[in-house]
XYZ file of C-alpha atoms in Angstrom:
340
model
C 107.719 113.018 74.166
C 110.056 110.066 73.530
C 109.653 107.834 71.003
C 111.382 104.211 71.727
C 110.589 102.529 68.351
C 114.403 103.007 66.802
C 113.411 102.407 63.158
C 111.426 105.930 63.550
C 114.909 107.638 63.354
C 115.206 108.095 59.497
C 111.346 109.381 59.461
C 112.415 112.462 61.718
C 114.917 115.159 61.699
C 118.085 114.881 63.602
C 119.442 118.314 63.053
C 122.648 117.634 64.629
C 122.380 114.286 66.012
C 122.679 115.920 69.720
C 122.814 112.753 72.020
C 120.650 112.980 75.489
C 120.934 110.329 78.344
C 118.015 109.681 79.685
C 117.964 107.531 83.094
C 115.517 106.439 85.695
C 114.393 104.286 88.860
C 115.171 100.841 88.207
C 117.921 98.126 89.801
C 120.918 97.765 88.166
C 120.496 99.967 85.037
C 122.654 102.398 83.094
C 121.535 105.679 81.167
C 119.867 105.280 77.794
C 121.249 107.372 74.857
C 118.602 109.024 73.062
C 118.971 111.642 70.272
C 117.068 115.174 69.910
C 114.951 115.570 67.213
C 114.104 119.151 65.578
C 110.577 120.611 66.662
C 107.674 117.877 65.594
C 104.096 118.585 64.587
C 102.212 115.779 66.316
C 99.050 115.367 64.647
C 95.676 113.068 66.403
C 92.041 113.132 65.050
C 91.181 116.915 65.611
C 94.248 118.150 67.194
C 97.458 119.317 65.851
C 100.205 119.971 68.329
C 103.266 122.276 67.196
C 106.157 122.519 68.408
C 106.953 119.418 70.137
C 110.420 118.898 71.671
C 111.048 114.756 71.434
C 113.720 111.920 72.557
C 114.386 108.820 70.244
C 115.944 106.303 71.905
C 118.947 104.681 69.878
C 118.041 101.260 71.311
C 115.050 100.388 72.071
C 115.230 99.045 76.017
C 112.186 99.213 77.220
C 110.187 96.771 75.458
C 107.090 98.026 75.887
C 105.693 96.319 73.081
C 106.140 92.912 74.910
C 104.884 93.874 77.915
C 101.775 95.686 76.957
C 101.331 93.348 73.538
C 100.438 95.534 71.088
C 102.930 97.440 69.153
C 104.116 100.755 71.424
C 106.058 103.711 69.647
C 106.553 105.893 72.665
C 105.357 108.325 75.209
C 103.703 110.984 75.350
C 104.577 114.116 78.192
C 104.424 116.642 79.992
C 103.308 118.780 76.693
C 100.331 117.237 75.428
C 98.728 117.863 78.623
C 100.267 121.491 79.898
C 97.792 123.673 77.672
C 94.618 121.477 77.466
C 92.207 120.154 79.446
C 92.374 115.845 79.053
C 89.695 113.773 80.027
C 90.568 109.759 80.350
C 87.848 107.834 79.923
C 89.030 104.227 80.737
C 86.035 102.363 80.136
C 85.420 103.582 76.233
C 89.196 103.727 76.158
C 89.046 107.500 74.939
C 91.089 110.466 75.407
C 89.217 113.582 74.546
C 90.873 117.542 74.703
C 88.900 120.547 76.051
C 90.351 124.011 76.662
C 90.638 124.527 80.313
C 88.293 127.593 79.983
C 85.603 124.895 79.495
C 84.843 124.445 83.218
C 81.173 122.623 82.485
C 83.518 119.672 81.865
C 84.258 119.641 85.661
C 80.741 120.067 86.988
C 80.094 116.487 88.210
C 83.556 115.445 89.184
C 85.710 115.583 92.492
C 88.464 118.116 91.985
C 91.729 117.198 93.882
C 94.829 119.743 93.696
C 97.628 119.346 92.221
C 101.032 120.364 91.601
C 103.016 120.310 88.476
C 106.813 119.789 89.610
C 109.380 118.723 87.218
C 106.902 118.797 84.565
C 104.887 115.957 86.445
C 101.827 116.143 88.632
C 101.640 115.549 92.198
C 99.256 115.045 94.799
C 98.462 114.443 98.507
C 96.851 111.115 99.754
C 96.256 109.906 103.326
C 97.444 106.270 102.921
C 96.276 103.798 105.755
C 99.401 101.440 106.260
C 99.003 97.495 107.538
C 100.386 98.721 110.973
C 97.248 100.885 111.505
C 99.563 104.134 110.820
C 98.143 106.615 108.722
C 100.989 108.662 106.261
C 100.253 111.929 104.773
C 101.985 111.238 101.356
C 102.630 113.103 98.084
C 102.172 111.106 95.320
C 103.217 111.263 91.734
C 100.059 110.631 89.126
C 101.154 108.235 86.678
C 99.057 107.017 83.759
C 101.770 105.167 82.528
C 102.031 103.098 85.576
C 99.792 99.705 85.644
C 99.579 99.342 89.526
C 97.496 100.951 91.584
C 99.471 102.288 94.182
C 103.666 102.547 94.716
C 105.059 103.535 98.340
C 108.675 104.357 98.004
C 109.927 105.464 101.402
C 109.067 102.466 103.731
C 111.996 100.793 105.787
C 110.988 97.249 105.255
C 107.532 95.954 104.094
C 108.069 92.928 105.484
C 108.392 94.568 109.067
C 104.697 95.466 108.499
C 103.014 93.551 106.592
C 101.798 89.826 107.773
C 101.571 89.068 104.066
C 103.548 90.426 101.288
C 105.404 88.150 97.770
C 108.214 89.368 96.106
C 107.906 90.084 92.462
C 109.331 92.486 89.537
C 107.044 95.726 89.778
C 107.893 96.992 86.452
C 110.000 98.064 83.920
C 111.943 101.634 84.440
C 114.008 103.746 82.241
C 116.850 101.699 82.933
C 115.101 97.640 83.324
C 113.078 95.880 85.948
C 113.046 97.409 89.259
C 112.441 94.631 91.832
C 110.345 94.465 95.239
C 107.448 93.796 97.582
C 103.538 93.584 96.814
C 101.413 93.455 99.591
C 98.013 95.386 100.667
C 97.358 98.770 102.455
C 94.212 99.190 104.342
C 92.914 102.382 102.640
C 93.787 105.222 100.678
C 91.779 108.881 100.717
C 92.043 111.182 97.678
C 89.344 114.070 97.739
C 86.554 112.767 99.015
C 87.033 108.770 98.302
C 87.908 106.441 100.656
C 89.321 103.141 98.356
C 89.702 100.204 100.482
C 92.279 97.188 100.789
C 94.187 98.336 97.915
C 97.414 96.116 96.453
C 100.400 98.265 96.409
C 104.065 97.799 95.620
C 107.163 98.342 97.430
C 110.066 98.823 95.343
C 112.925 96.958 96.771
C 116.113 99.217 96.353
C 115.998 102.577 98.735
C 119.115 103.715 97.251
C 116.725 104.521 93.903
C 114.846 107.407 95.985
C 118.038 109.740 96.166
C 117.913 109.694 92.014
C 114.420 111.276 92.447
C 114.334 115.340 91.084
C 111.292 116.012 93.600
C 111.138 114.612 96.650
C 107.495 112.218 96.857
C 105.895 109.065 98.972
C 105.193 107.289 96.311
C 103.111 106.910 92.926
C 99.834 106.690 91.863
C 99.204 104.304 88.553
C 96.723 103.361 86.322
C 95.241 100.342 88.402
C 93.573 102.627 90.635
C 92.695 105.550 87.833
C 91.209 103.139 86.039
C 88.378 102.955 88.273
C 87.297 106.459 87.384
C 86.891 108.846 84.880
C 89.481 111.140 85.020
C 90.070 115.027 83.884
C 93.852 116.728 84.231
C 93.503 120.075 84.011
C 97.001 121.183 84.161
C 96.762 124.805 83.490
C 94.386 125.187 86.793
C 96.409 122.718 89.033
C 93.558 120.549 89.877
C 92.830 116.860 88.239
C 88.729 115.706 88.545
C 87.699 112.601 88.943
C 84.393 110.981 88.470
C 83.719 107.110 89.872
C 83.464 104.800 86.709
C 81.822 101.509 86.365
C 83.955 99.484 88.030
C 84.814 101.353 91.148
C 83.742 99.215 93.848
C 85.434 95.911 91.825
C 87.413 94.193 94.693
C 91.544 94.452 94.092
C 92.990 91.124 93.176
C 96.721 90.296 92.031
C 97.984 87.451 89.896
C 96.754 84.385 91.192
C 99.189 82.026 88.927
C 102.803 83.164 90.070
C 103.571 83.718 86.232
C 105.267 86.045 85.118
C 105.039 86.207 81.274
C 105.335 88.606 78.373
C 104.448 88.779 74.564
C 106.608 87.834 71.762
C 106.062 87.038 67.784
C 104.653 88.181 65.009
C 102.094 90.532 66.651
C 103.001 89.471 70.070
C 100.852 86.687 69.846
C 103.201 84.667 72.001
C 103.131 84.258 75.486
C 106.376 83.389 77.140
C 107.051 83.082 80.925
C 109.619 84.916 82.240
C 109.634 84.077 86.018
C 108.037 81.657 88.226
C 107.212 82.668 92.003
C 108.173 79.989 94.054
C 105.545 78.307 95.602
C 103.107 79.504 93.800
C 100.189 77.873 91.730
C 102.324 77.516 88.322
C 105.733 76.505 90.108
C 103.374 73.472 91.959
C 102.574 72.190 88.560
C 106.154 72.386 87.324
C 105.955 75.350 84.927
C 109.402 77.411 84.353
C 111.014 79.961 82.801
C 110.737 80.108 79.056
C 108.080 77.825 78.786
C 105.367 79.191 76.319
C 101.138 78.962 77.135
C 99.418 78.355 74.161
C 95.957 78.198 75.274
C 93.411 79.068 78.160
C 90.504 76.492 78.179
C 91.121 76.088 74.374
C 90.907 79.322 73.496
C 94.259 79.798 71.332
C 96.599 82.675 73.574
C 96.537 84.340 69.715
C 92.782 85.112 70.350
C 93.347 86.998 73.150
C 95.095 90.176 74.466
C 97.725 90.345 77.327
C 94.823 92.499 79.474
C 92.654 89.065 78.847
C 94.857 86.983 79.985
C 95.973 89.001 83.157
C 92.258 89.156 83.889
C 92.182 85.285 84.087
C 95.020 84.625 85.905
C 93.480 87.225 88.765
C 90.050 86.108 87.957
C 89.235 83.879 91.683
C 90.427 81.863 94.291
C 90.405 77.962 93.685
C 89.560 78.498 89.961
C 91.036 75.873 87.831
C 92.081 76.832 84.245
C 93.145 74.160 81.673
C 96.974 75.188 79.768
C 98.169 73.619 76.886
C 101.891 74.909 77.554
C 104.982 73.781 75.608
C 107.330 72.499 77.812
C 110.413 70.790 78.214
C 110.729 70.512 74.241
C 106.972 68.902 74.077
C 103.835 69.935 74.307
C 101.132 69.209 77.661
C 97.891 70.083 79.310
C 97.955 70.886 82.738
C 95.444 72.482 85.447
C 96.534 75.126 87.237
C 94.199 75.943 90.849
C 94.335 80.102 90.832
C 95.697 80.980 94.408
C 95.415 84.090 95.777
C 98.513 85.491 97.317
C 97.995 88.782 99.053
């Protein structure tokens, strides 16, 4: 477990303020310093964990908080799920703890193997490539991922792929790592064949010799999402059961904003990066400009997953801002384009 909310260190014990660097994929980074805490009792509504080794990060770098807008503490591992059986139900937005022995859980899902390397869970996907190759890959399962899909070892996307945008893919242990987005063809995981997925292509190839096990690629939340899913550590096998949205169509930003949440509760939306080219550079929006509304609606009304779901919402849409700008405030129309 780490915990990246600094002003958590005087509420645990620091025995004897042991310092740990943690590091990670991203592009020009450097190791965080983090310190040990004693053992923790982590306690959520009818579970007590014991026991629990955890990281708190002197500084907190990631700013998760901004990018997710709600207020993030940390991150829980590898030991939360190594003894139980957890089922993610992303359309209730539950997480709910069996023990493994309780195998009716499993009934009406699709188990898929999986190995637990490195204290992280792996497993094999046929991935159908824009050139019409197909790539037996091993793929890391990560929930705390937000795309669907990550292919590390490719030579050059843009070889490949007729269409692809660059963009900053996420935020790593150590900042932003940078790349490609474009779309694969298909992707098989058990039995499911998902189709004319978005996936990213991280930029730097230098990052996959810092890897501990050697993998294709990694498997996120934007393509979990679309079912209900079981780990089930102890038995090396994950489950998964198609949710409500599976067949939903994948669609990136539409806007070319890039934006994250500031304030008092994050209720601020600031952009951080303008594609150029793209809808919101056409209508002259830039960095560190602020939105303040969608349509009217007041940005404090809404959550950062509300807002991503507009700016990906359809081709040719036209959404009213009220942005400030330039030291004054405007309306403008920005016309959604879609760019993969």
């Amino acid at each position: 477990m780490i915990i990246t909310d600094p002003t958590l260190i005087d509420s645990v014990d620091i025995p004897s303020q042991r310092v740990l660097k943690l590091s990670g994929c991203a592009t020009n980074g450097d190791d965080y310093d983090a310190y040990i805490t004693s053992e923790l009792k982590v306690d959520i509504p009818g579970l007590t964990s014991y026991g629990v080794s955890a990281a708190i990060v002197k500084k907190d770098h990631f700013g998760l908080s901004n990018f997710i807008g709600m207020p993030i503490h940390g991150l829980l591992g590898y030991e939360f799920f190594a003894n139980l059986a957890v089922k993610v139900n992303f359309g209730d937005s539950t997480i709910t703890v069996y023990r493994p022995k309780d195998t009716r859980l499993f009934a009406k899902g699709e188990k898929v193997p999986v190995t637990i390397e490195n204290h992280k869970p792996y497993l094999m996907a046929k991935v159908h490539l824009p050139d019409g190759s197909v790539k037996e890959s091993k793929l890391v399962v990560d929930l705390g991922a937000g795309h669907p899909l990550s292919l590390d070892n490719m030579a050059d996307i843009r070889e490949f792929s007729k269409k692809c945008i660059a963009a900053n893919l996420g935020i790593g242990f150590n900042g932003p790592i940078s790349g490609y987005i474009s779309r694969i063809k298909e992707i098989e995981i058990g039995k499911y064949d998902i189709k004319n997925l978005i996936s990213s292509f991280p930029e730097d190839a230098s990052l996959r010799g810092m890897l501990n096990v050697k993998r294709d690629g990694n498997l996120g939340i934007g393509l979990l999402k679309r079912f209900v899913v079981v780990f089930d550590y102890p038995h090396n096998a994950i489950y998964l059961k198609p949710g409500s949205n599976f067949d939903a169509p994948f669609e990136h930003d539409m806007s070319g904003l890039e934006y994250y949440a500031a304030g008092d509760g994050f209720k601020r939306i600031i952009i951080s990066r303008v594609e150029p080219g793209s809808a919101g550079d056409q209508i002259g929006l830039e960095k560190d400009d602020e939105i303040l509304s969608i349509n009217m609606k007041p940005i404090a009304d809404m959550t950062l997953e509300q807002i991503d779901d507009l700016f990906k919402s359809q081709n040719d849409r036209s959404l009213l801002l009220e942005v400030y700008h330039d030291k004054k405030y405007d309306n403008v129309i920005i016309t959604l384009k879609r760019r993969i």
